PDB file of C-alpha atoms in Angstrom:
ATOM      1  CA  MET A   1      45.631 -90.400 -32.359  1.00 85.00           C
ATOM      2  CA  ASN A   2      43.336 -92.723 -29.406  1.00 94.00           C
ATOM      3  CA  ILE A   3      45.262 -96.232 -28.683  1.00 97.00           C
ATOM      4  CA  LYS A   4      43.077 -98.312 -26.617  1.00 98.00           C
ATOM      5  CA  ILE A   5      45.378-101.123 -24.712  1.00 98.00           C
ATOM      6  CA  GLY A   6      43.454-104.436 -24.005  1.00 97.00           C
ATOM      7  CA  SER A   7      45.306-106.299 -20.435  1.00 96.00           C
ATOM      8  CA  ARG A   8      43.604-108.930 -18.287  1.00 93.00           C
ATOM      9  CA  GLU A   9      42.470-107.101 -14.948  1.00 91.00           C
ATOM     10  CA  SER A  10      45.661-108.926 -12.573  1.00 91.00           C
ATOM     11  CA  ARG A  11      48.015-106.678 -11.163  1.00 94.00           C
ATOM     12  CA  LEU A  12      50.546-108.070 -12.582  1.00 95.00           C
ATOM     13  CA  ALA A  13      48.770-108.227 -16.363  1.00 95.00           C
ATOM     14  CA  VAL A  14      47.953-104.165 -16.016  1.00 97.00           C
ATOM     15  CA  ILE A  15      51.692-103.298 -14.494  1.00 98.00           C
ATOM     16  CA  GLN A  16      52.962-104.954 -17.722  1.00 98.00           C
ATOM     17  CA  SER A  17      50.540-103.418 -20.130  1.00 98.00           C
ATOM     18  CA  GLN A  18      51.547 -99.770 -18.197  1.00 98.00           C
ATOM     19  CA  LEU A  19      54.788-100.842 -19.395  1.00 98.00           C
ATOM     20  CA  VAL A  20      54.590-100.534 -22.983  1.00 98.00           C
ATOM     21  CA  MET A  21      52.090 -97.313 -22.695  1.00 98.00           C
ATOM     22  CA  ASP A  22      54.844 -96.205 -21.030  1.00 98.00           C
ATOM     23  CA  ALA A  23      57.226 -96.911 -24.125  1.00 98.00           C
ATOM     24  CA  ILE A  24      54.697 -95.874 -26.775  1.00 98.00           C
ATOM     25  CA  ALA A  25      54.116 -92.352 -24.293  1.00 98.00           C
ATOM     26  CA  ALA A  26      57.509 -91.563 -23.949  1.00 98.00           C
ATOM     27  CA  ALA A  27      57.733 -92.024 -27.610  1.00 97.00           C
ATOM     28  CA  HIS A  28      54.779 -90.822 -28.771  1.00 97.00           C
ATOM     29  CA  PRO A  29      53.640 -87.834 -26.591  1.00 96.00           C
ATOM     30  CA  ASP A  30      50.647 -86.987 -28.671  1.00 96.00           C
ATOM     31  CA  VAL A  31      49.143 -90.791 -28.278  1.00 96.00           C
ATOM     32  CA  THR A  32      46.403 -91.055 -26.312  1.00 97.00           C
ATOM     33  CA  LEU A  33      46.069 -94.214 -24.473  1.00 98.00           C
ATOM     34  CA  GLU A  34      43.407 -96.036 -22.969  1.00 98.00           C
ATOM     35  CA  LEU A  35      43.665 -98.982 -20.940  1.00 98.00           C
ATOM     36  CA  VAL A  36      40.915-101.718 -21.285  1.00 96.00           C
ATOM     37  CA  THR A  37      41.096-104.578 -18.724  1.00 95.00           C
ATOM     38  CA  MET A  38      38.792-108.007 -18.503  1.00 91.00           C
ATOM     39  CA  LYS A  39      38.805-111.030 -16.891  1.00 75.00           C
ATOM     40  CA  THR A  40      39.867-113.917 -19.127  1.00 66.00           C
ATOM     41  CA  THR A  41      38.263-117.148 -18.878  1.00 57.00           C
ATOM     42  CA  GLY A  42      41.386-118.857 -17.369  1.00 49.00           C
ATOM     43  CA  ASP A  43      41.140-116.193 -14.999  1.00 50.00           C
ATOM     44  CA  LYS A  44      37.784-117.223 -13.751  1.00 46.00           C
ATOM     45  CA  ILE A  45      37.919-121.090 -13.523  1.00 44.00           C
ATOM     46  CA  LEU A  46      40.954-121.334 -11.121  1.00 43.00           C
ATOM     47  CA  ASP A  47      39.698-125.582  -9.497  1.00 45.00           C
ATOM     48  CA  ARG A  48      41.327-127.100 -12.082  1.00 44.00           C
ATOM     49  CA  THR A  49      44.670-127.259 -14.511  1.00 43.00           C
ATOM     50  CA  LEU A  50      45.029-125.715 -17.703  1.00 43.00           C
ATOM     51  CA  GLU A  51      45.273-129.231 -19.462  1.00 51.00           C
ATOM     52  CA  GLN A  52      41.984-130.014 -18.049  1.00 41.00           C
ATOM     53  CA  ILE A  53      40.146-126.727 -19.321  1.00 41.00           C
ATOM     54  CA  GLY A  54      41.508-126.434 -22.449  1.00 45.00           C
ATOM     55  CA  GLY A  55      45.117-125.049 -22.478  1.00 45.00           C
ATOM     56  CA  LYS A  56      46.513-121.092 -22.300  1.00 51.00           C
ATOM     57  CA  GLY A  57      43.898-120.002 -25.143  1.00 52.00           C
ATOM     58  CA  LEU A  58      41.413-119.795 -22.494  1.00 64.00           C
ATOM     59  CA  PHE A  59      44.111-116.397 -20.830  1.00 66.00           C
ATOM     60  CA  VAL A  60      43.897-114.915 -24.374  1.00 84.00           C
ATOM     61  CA  ARG A  61      39.715-115.760 -25.849  1.00 86.00           C
ATOM     62  CA  GLU A  62      38.236-112.861 -24.441  1.00 89.00           C
ATOM     63  CA  LEU A  63      41.224-110.290 -25.430  1.00 93.00           C
ATOM     64  CA  ASP A  64      41.221-111.771 -29.443  1.00 94.00           C
ATOM     65  CA  GLN A  65      37.683-110.695 -29.232  1.00 92.00           C
ATOM     66  CA  ALA A  66      38.345-107.382 -28.230  1.00 94.00           C
ATOM     67  CA  LEU A  67      40.799-106.953 -31.078  1.00 96.00           C
ATOM     68  CA  ARG A  68      38.417-108.610 -33.388  1.00 96.00           C
ATOM     69  CA  ASP A  69      35.197-106.385 -32.272  1.00 95.00           C
ATOM     70  CA  GLY A  70      37.251-103.075 -32.076  1.00 95.00           C
ATOM     71  CA  ARG A  71      37.143-102.629 -28.279  1.00 95.00           C
ATOM     72  CA  ALA A  72      40.674-102.590 -28.211  1.00 97.00           C
ATOM     73  CA  ASP A  73      44.012-101.972 -30.620  1.00 98.00           C
ATOM     74  CA  PHE A  74      46.495-103.756 -28.999  1.00 98.00           C
ATOM     75  CA  THR A  75      46.774-106.537 -25.929  1.00 97.00           C
ATOM     76  CA  VAL A  76      49.874-107.293 -23.931  1.00 97.00           C
ATOM     77  CA  HIS A  77      50.612-110.611 -22.510  1.00 96.00           C
ATOM     78  CA  SER A  78      53.751-112.153 -21.132  1.00 95.00           C
ATOM     79  CA  LEU A  79      54.602-114.406 -23.972  1.00 96.00           C
ATOM     80  CA  LYS A  80      54.990-117.633 -22.037  1.00 94.00           C
ATOM     81  CA  ASP A  81      51.102-117.749 -21.335  1.00 89.00           C
ATOM     82  CA  MET A  82      50.427-117.246 -24.960  1.00 90.00           C
ATOM     83  CA  PRO A  83      49.293-120.411 -27.369  1.00 90.00           C
ATOM     84  CA  MET A  84      51.960-121.060 -29.985  1.00 91.00           C
ATOM     85  CA  GLU A  85      49.746-121.013 -32.651  1.00 90.00           C
ATOM     86  CA  THR A  86      47.961-117.184 -33.133  1.00 91.00           C
ATOM     87  CA  PRO A  87      45.130-116.274 -35.874  1.00 94.00           C
ATOM     88  CA  GLU A  88      46.211-114.830 -38.961  1.00 95.00           C
ATOM     89  CA  ASP A  89      44.088-112.068 -38.270  1.00 97.00           C
ATOM     90  CA  LEU A  90      45.872-111.419 -35.057  1.00 97.00           C
ATOM     91  CA  PRO A  91      49.199-111.428 -35.502  1.00 97.00           C
ATOM     92  CA  LEU A  92      52.053-110.618 -32.815  1.00 97.00           C
ATOM     93  CA  ALA A  93      53.063-107.447 -33.730  1.00 98.00           C
ATOM     94  CA  ALA A  94      56.161-107.252 -30.945  1.00 98.00           C
ATOM     95  CA  PHE A  95      58.168-108.458 -28.607  1.00 98.00           C
ATOM     96  CA  SER A  96      59.784-106.394 -25.884  1.00 98.00           C
ATOM     97  CA  ASP A  97      63.173-106.352 -24.623  1.00 98.00           C
ATOM     98  CA  ARG A  98      63.876-109.710 -21.949  1.00 98.00           C
ATOM     99  CA  ALA A  99      63.237-109.314 -18.272  1.00 98.00           C
ATOM    100  CA  ASP A 100      64.849-112.038 -15.826  1.00 98.00           C
ATOM    101  CA  PRO A 101      63.854-115.491 -17.637  1.00 98.00           C
ATOM    102  CA  ARG A 102      64.559-117.890 -14.571  1.00 98.00           C
ATOM    103  CA  ASP A 103      61.976-119.779 -12.327  1.00 98.00           C
ATOM    104  CA  CYS A 104      62.862-118.952  -9.130  1.00 98.00           C
ATOM    105  CA  LEU A 105      62.038-120.788  -5.052  1.00 98.00           C
ATOM    106  CA  VAL A 106      59.445-118.844  -2.762  1.00 98.00           C
ATOM    107  CA  LEU A 107      59.156-119.193   0.527  1.00 98.00           C
ATOM    108  CA  PRO A 108      56.186-119.042   2.970  1.00 98.00           C
ATOM    109  CA  ALA A 109      56.291-115.558   4.273  1.00 97.00           C
ATOM    110  CA  GLY A 110      59.182-115.277   7.633  1.00 95.00           C
ATOM    111  CA  VAL A 111      60.497-118.748   6.602  1.00 96.00           C
ATOM    112  CA  THR A 112      64.117-119.119   5.602  1.00 93.00           C
ATOM    113  CA  GLN A 113      64.169-123.035   5.320  1.00 95.00           C
ATOM    114  CA  TRP A 114      62.647-124.833   2.783  1.00 96.00           C
ATOM    115  CA  ASP A 115      60.709-127.625   4.282  1.00 95.00           C
ATOM    116  CA  ARG A 116      60.471-130.320   1.665  1.00 95.00           C
ATOM    117  CA  SER A 117      58.353-132.157   3.750  1.00 95.00           C
ATOM    118  CA  LYS A 118      55.549-130.156   2.338  1.00 96.00           C
ATOM    119  CA  PRO A 119      54.108-130.044  -1.442  1.00 97.00           C
ATOM    120  CA  VAL A 120      55.566-127.644  -3.797  1.00 97.00           C
ATOM    121  CA  GLY A 121      53.421-125.744  -5.655  1.00 97.00           C
ATOM    122  CA  CYS A 122      53.595-125.862  -9.754  1.00 92.00           C
ATOM    123  CA  ALA A 123      51.628-124.742 -12.260  1.00 83.00           C
ATOM    124  CA  SER A 124      53.426-126.586 -15.693  1.00 87.00           C
ATOM    125  CA  LYS A 125      54.625-129.787 -16.330  1.00 88.00           C
ATOM    126  CA  ARG A 126      57.726-128.368 -17.531  1.00 91.00           C
ATOM    127  CA  ARG A 127      58.686-127.471 -13.885  1.00 93.00           C
ATOM    128  CA  GLN A 128      57.376-130.451 -12.283  1.00 92.00           C
ATOM    129  CA  LEU A 129      59.223-132.807 -14.561  1.00 92.00           C
ATOM    130  CA  GLN A 130      62.876-130.426 -14.117  1.00 94.00           C
ATOM    131  CA  LEU A 131      62.172-130.010 -10.349  1.00 95.00           C
ATOM    132  CA  LYS A 132      61.941-133.713 -10.123  1.00 92.00           C
ATOM    133  CA  ALA A 133      64.930-134.463 -11.243  1.00 92.00           C
ATOM    134  CA  LEU A 134      66.653-131.984  -9.026  1.00 95.00           C
ATOM    135  CA  TYR A 135      65.149-133.155  -5.984  1.00 95.00           C
ATOM    136  CA  PRO A 136      63.734-136.939  -7.015  1.00 95.00           C
ATOM    137  CA  GLU A 137      61.695-137.253  -3.506  1.00 95.00           C
ATOM    138  CA  LEU A 138      59.802-133.910  -3.815  1.00 95.00           C
ATOM    139  CA  ILE A 139      55.882-133.687  -4.184  1.00 95.00           C
ATOM    140  CA  VAL A 140      54.625-131.415  -6.313  1.00 95.00           C
ATOM    141  CA  GLN A 141      51.361-130.743  -6.500  1.00 94.00           C
ATOM    142  CA  PRO A 142      49.410-128.650  -9.138  1.00 92.00           C
ATOM    143  CA  VAL A 143      48.456-124.335  -8.032  1.00 92.00           C
ATOM    144  CA  ARG A 144      46.278-122.707  -9.774  1.00 81.00           C
ATOM    145  CA  GLY A 145      45.912-118.114  -9.920  1.00 86.00           C
ATOM    146  CA  ASN A 146      47.595-115.460  -9.956  1.00 89.00           C
ATOM    147  CA  VAL A 147      50.819-114.463  -8.195  1.00 94.00           C
ATOM    148  CA  GLN A 148      49.071-112.716  -5.041  1.00 93.00           C
ATOM    149  CA  THR A 149      46.542-115.842  -5.105  1.00 93.00           C
ATOM    150  CA  ARG A 150      49.360-118.719  -4.943  1.00 95.00           C
ATOM    151  CA  LEU A 151      51.488-116.768  -2.722  1.00 97.00           C
ATOM    152  CA  LYS A 152      48.395-116.328   0.032  1.00 96.00           C
ATOM    153  CA  LYS A 153      47.947-120.409  -0.723  1.00 96.00           C
ATOM    154  CA  LEU A 154      51.884-120.570   0.114  1.00 97.00           C
ATOM    155  CA  ASP A 155      52.331-118.570   3.435  1.00 97.00           C
ATOM    156  CA  SER A 156      48.682-120.163   4.745  1.00 96.00           C
ATOM    157  CA  GLY A 157      50.688-123.822   4.618  1.00 95.00           C
ATOM    158  CA  GLN A 158      48.856-125.185   2.069  1.00 95.00           C
ATOM    159  CA  PHE A 159      52.953-125.553   0.663  1.00 97.00           C
ATOM    160  CA  GLY A 160      56.146-125.442   1.649  1.00 97.00           C
ATOM    161  CA  ALA A 161      58.015-123.659  -1.381  1.00 98.00           C
ATOM    162  CA  LEU A 162      56.531-122.200  -4.502  1.00 98.00           C
ATOM    163  CA  VAL A 163      58.260-122.106  -7.645  1.00 98.00           C
ATOM    164  CA  LEU A 164      57.161-118.970  -9.988  1.00 97.00           C
ATOM    165  CA  ALA A 165      59.003-116.642 -12.738  1.00 97.00           C
ATOM    166  CA  ALA A 166      61.169-114.209 -11.852  1.00 98.00           C
ATOM    167  CA  ALA A 167      60.162-111.708 -14.420  1.00 98.00           C
ATOM    168  CA  GLY A 168      56.609-111.770 -12.507  1.00 97.00           C
ATOM    169  CA  LEU A 169      58.121-111.228  -9.013  1.00 98.00           C
ATOM    170  CA  LYS A 170      59.857-108.374 -10.306  1.00 98.00           C
ATOM    171  CA  ARG A 171      57.764-106.131 -11.806  1.00 97.00           C
ATOM    172  CA  LEU A 172      55.734-106.810  -9.020  1.00 97.00           C
ATOM    173  CA  GLY A 173      57.961-105.611  -6.406  1.00 97.00           C
ATOM    174  CA  LEU A 174      57.698-108.227  -5.152  1.00 98.00           C
ATOM    175  CA  GLU A 175      61.834-109.129  -5.607  1.00 98.00           C
ATOM    176  CA  GLY A 176      62.089-110.172  -1.646  1.00 97.00           C
ATOM    177  CA  ARG A 177      60.244-113.205  -1.439  1.00 97.00           C
ATOM    178  CA  ILE A 178      62.786-115.077  -4.051  1.00 98.00           C
ATOM    179  CA  ALA A 179      63.992-117.513  -1.746  1.00 98.00           C
ATOM    180  CA  ARG A 180      66.696-118.926  -4.699  1.00 97.00           C
ATOM    181  CA  TYR A 181      66.994-119.099  -8.172  1.00 98.00           C
ATOM    182  CA  PHE A 182      67.041-121.797 -10.463  1.00 98.00           C
ATOM    183  CA  GLU A 183      69.674-120.918 -13.409  1.00 97.00           C
ATOM    184  CA  PRO A 184      68.475-122.051 -16.809  1.00 97.00           C
ATOM    185  CA  THR A 185      70.797-125.489 -16.202  1.00 95.00           C
ATOM    186  CA  GLU A 186      69.119-126.303 -13.858  1.00 96.00           C
ATOM    187  CA  LEU A 187      65.530-125.308 -15.060  1.00 97.00           C
ATOM    188  CA  LEU A 188      65.059-124.522 -18.678  1.00 97.00           C
ATOM    189  CA  PRO A 189      62.391-121.838 -18.929  1.00 96.00           C
ATOM    190  CA  ALA A 190      58.760-122.036 -20.829  1.00 95.00           C
ATOM    191  CA  ALA A 191      59.485-120.116 -24.050  1.00 96.00           C
ATOM    192  CA  GLY A 192      59.065-116.501 -24.083  1.00 97.00           C
ATOM    193  CA  GLN A 193      59.799-116.318 -20.376  1.00 98.00           C
ATOM    194  CA  GLY A 194      60.760-112.925 -19.471  1.00 98.00           C
ATOM    195  CA  ILE A 195      59.329-110.659 -22.986  1.00 98.00           C
ATOM    196  CA  LEU A 196      56.356-109.044 -23.259  1.00 98.00           C
ATOM    197  CA  ALA A 197      54.250-109.447 -26.612  1.00 98.00           C
ATOM    198  CA  VAL A 198      51.718-107.192 -28.100  1.00 98.00           C
ATOM    199  CA  GLN A 199      49.094-108.825 -30.438  1.00 98.00           C
ATOM    200  CA  THR A 200      46.860-106.967 -32.628  1.00 98.00           C
ATOM    201  CA  ARG A 201      44.321-106.905 -35.666  1.00 96.00           C
ATOM    202  CA  ARG A 202      45.036-107.252 -39.121  1.00 96.00           C
ATOM    203  CA  GLY A 203      46.166-104.157 -40.946  1.00 94.00           C
ATOM    204  CA  MET A 204      46.633-101.821 -38.094  1.00 96.00           C
ATOM    205  CA  ASP A 205      49.595 -99.248 -38.095  1.00 95.00           C
ATOM    206  CA  THR A 206      52.003-100.727 -35.971  1.00 97.00           C
ATOM    207  CA  ALA A 207      54.995 -97.890 -35.873  1.00 96.00           C
ATOM    208  CA  VAL A 208      54.014 -96.672 -32.314  1.00 97.00           C
ATOM    209  CA  LEU A 209      55.276-100.458 -31.401  1.00 98.00           C
ATOM    210  CA  ASP A 210      59.224 -99.351 -32.748  1.00 97.00           C
ATOM    211  CA  ALA A 211      59.361 -98.078 -29.062  1.00 97.00           C
ATOM    212  CA  VAL A 212      58.594-101.407 -27.904  1.00 98.00           C
ATOM    213  CA  ARG A 213      60.178-103.352 -30.134  1.00 98.00           C
ATOM    214  CA  ASP A 214      63.650-105.321 -29.152  1.00 98.00           C
ATOM    215  CA  GLU A 215      65.837-107.039 -31.657  1.00 98.00           C
ATOM    216  CA  ALA A 216      67.431-110.101 -28.887  1.00 98.00           C
ATOM    217  CA  GLY A 217      63.855-110.281 -27.924  1.00 98.00           C
ATOM    218  CA  THR A 218      62.717-111.096 -31.089  1.00 98.00           C
ATOM    219  CA  CYS A 219      65.194-113.004 -32.277  1.00 98.00           C
ATOM    220  CA  CYS A 220      64.633-115.145 -28.755  1.00 98.00           C
ATOM    221  CA  ALA A 221      60.949-115.056 -28.436  1.00 98.00           C
ATOM    222  CA  LEU A 222      60.884-116.705 -32.454  1.00 98.00           C
ATOM    223  CA  ALA A 223      63.325-119.117 -32.108  1.00 98.00           C
ATOM    224  CA  GLU A 224      61.656-120.973 -29.358  1.00 98.00           C
ATOM    225  CA  ARG A 225      58.326-120.514 -30.238  1.00 97.00           C
ATOM    226  CA  ALA A 226      58.837-121.789 -33.611  1.00 97.00           C
ATOM    227  CA  PHE A 227      60.771-125.182 -31.567  1.00 96.00           C
ATOM    228  CA  VAL A 228      58.042-125.700 -28.978  1.00 95.00           C
ATOM    229  CA  ARG A 229      55.444-125.077 -32.170  1.00 94.00           C
ATOM    230  CA  ALA A 230      57.392-127.937 -34.293  1.00 93.00           C
ATOM    231  CA  LEU A 231      57.512-129.910 -31.846  1.00 91.00           C
ATOM    232  CA  GLY A 232      53.543-129.803 -30.969  1.00 84.00           C
ATOM    233  CA  GLY A 233      53.889-128.464 -27.849  1.00 69.00           C
ATOM    234  CA  GLY A 234      52.067-126.060 -25.473  1.00 55.00           C
ATOM    235  CA  CYS A 235      50.760-125.215 -21.899  1.00 49.00           C
ATOM    236  CA  THR A 236      50.370-129.030 -21.132  1.00 58.00           C
ATOM    237  CA  SER A 237      53.588-130.527 -22.500  1.00 67.00           C
ATOM    238  CA  PRO A 238      56.892-130.204 -20.395  1.00 84.00           C
ATOM    239  CA  VAL A 239      58.386-128.701 -23.416  1.00 90.00           C
ATOM    240  CA  ALA A 240      60.720-126.063 -22.802  1.00 94.00           C
ATOM    241  CA  ALA A 241      63.209-123.261 -25.009  1.00 97.00           C
ATOM    242  CA  TYR A 242      65.884-120.880 -24.242  1.00 98.00           C
ATOM    243  CA  ALA A 243      67.575-118.271 -26.305  1.00 98.00           C
ATOM    244  CA  THR A 244      70.628-116.314 -25.862  1.00 98.00           C
ATOM    245  CA  VAL A 245      71.969-113.705 -28.185  1.00 98.00           C
ATOM    246  CA  ASP A 246      75.480-112.451 -28.560  1.00 98.00           C
ATOM    247  CA  GLY A 247      76.312-109.908 -31.210  1.00 98.00           C
ATOM    248  CA  ASP A 248      74.446-111.951 -34.569  1.00 98.00           C
ATOM    249  CA  THR A 249      74.831-115.530 -33.188  1.00 98.00           C
ATOM    250  CA  LEU A 250      72.052-116.822 -31.419  1.00 98.00           C
ATOM    251  CA  THR A 251      72.289-119.733 -29.065  1.00 98.00           C
ATOM    252  CA  LEU A 252      69.125-121.949 -28.273  1.00 98.00           C
ATOM    253  CA  THR A 253      68.862-124.590 -25.644  1.00 98.00           C
ATOM    254  CA  GLY A 254      65.803-126.924 -25.785  1.00 97.00           C
ATOM    255  CA  LEU A 255      64.108-129.548 -23.930  1.00 95.00           C
ATOM    256  CA  TYR A 256      61.998-132.249 -25.501  1.00 92.00           C
ATOM    257  CA  VAL A 257      59.792-134.757 -24.046  1.00 88.00           C
ATOM    258  CA  SER A 258      58.527-137.522 -25.236  1.00 85.00           C
ATOM    259  CA  SER A 259      54.229-138.253 -24.718  1.00 80.00           C
ATOM    260  CA  ASP A 260      55.046-140.744 -22.603  1.00 83.00           C
ATOM    261  CA  GLU A 261      57.533-139.018 -20.173  1.00 84.00           C
ATOM    262  CA  THR A 262      60.096-142.165 -21.274  1.00 83.00           C
ATOM    263  CA  VAL A 263      62.325-140.142 -23.290  1.00 84.00           C
ATOM    264  CA  VAL A 264      63.701-136.571 -21.991  1.00 88.00           C
ATOM    265  CA  LYS A 265      66.404-134.717 -24.118  1.00 92.00           C
ATOM    266  CA  LYS A 266      68.171-131.499 -23.726  1.00 95.00           C
ATOM    267  CA  GLU A 267      70.098-130.557 -26.754  1.00 96.00           C
ATOM    268  CA  THR A 268      72.076-126.759 -27.805  1.00 97.00           C
ATOM    269  CA  ARG A 269      72.392-125.496 -30.972  1.00 97.00           C
ATOM    270  CA  THR A 270      74.137-122.039 -32.247  1.00 98.00           C
ATOM    271  CA  GLY A 271      73.253-120.586 -35.375  1.00 98.00           C
ATOM    272  CA  PRO A 272      72.950-116.384 -36.765  1.00 98.00           C
ATOM    273  CA  LYS A 273      70.154-115.076 -35.042  1.00 98.00           C
ATOM    274  CA  ALA A 274      68.448-113.526 -38.617  1.00 98.00           C
ATOM    275  CA  GLN A 275      67.435-117.536 -39.067  1.00 98.00           C
ATOM    276  CA  ALA A 276      66.106-117.807 -35.538  1.00 98.00           C
ATOM    277  CA  GLU A 277      63.059-119.303 -36.447  1.00 97.00           C
ATOM    278  CA  ALA A 278      64.545-121.830 -38.658  1.00 98.00           C
ATOM    279  CA  LEU A 279      66.897-122.526 -35.979  1.00 98.00           C
ATOM    280  CA  GLY A 280      64.579-124.032 -33.633  1.00 97.00           C
ATOM    281  CA  ALA A 281      62.868-125.834 -35.946  1.00 96.00           C
ATOM    282  CA  ALA A 282      65.190-127.364 -37.261  1.00 96.00           C
ATOM    283  CA  LEU A 283      66.758-128.268 -33.535  1.00 97.00           C
ATOM    284  CA  ALA A 284      63.119-129.978 -32.781  1.00 94.00           C
ATOM    285  CA  ARG A 285      63.153-131.720 -35.894  1.00 93.00           C
ATOM    286  CA  GLU A 286      66.130-132.971 -34.609  1.00 92.00           C
ATOM    287  CA  MET A 287      65.366-133.736 -31.085  1.00 91.00           C
ATOM    288  CA  GLY A 288      61.904-134.950 -31.857  1.00 82.00           C
ATOM    289  CA  GLY A 289      62.919-137.192 -35.139  1.00 67.00           C
ATOM    290  CA  LEU A 290      60.804-135.472 -37.470  1.00 64.00           C
ATOM    291  CA  GLU A 291      60.913-135.221 -41.313  1.00 55.00           C
ATOM    292  CA  PRO A 292      62.334-132.078 -42.320  1.00 53.00           C
TER     293      PRO A 292
END
């Protein structure tokens, strides 16, 4: 049996795809795995913010097409980078266990003191809004590109610091660049942050993905995405959600921001993990004043 795994061609994306391939290979040594990489539209356009060029969908368009035309059987994504709505013919078939969900501060190479007179590079409104609440005096500017590209911009003096996902830095072996972690109580992570998602085309046999699936990761993913989806949020919205599982109980914290950013609310709810999706949608309705 031969399985083709589709991935963005960035170093981090390849490492993440390899994690999925390693899990499948360990459980199914008879399966032949092939990695197929490609550059997405979102990887090519780096001179504008995501909201200016069309959102997170630009990071999956080419991978979606590869699934549809058979060039890939599964594709691997950072769940936080995926649109909240997925096509009916391309279901999400597996969610991994969660790596470190936190955001972190990265300083220029060799620097130990954060120079707050220089701008902080942030790629999302979610981070920008919460950072400004923590440090009102900060100048926050958007930064695009893969992790290595952003680090080069930082080290060249364009920024005083970056805020990045800890999971990505750790997977790249760059944990030593982390100057400080932001706990979820300070910066609520993006929905799905730290979790890998495997997408496929409808009708595919997904039994081999049992080696990838994680129950807690799945519950958290479903709750967080349901919360953001119910609020109509995506990459251009500061909305955020973070869930944890303890036994059979799921705890979900959501960040709601009104369209004009004048109303900011953060609330937490708990419930049975078996009702993760319903819990996420219910919390969103409560916070956003939406009809059931």
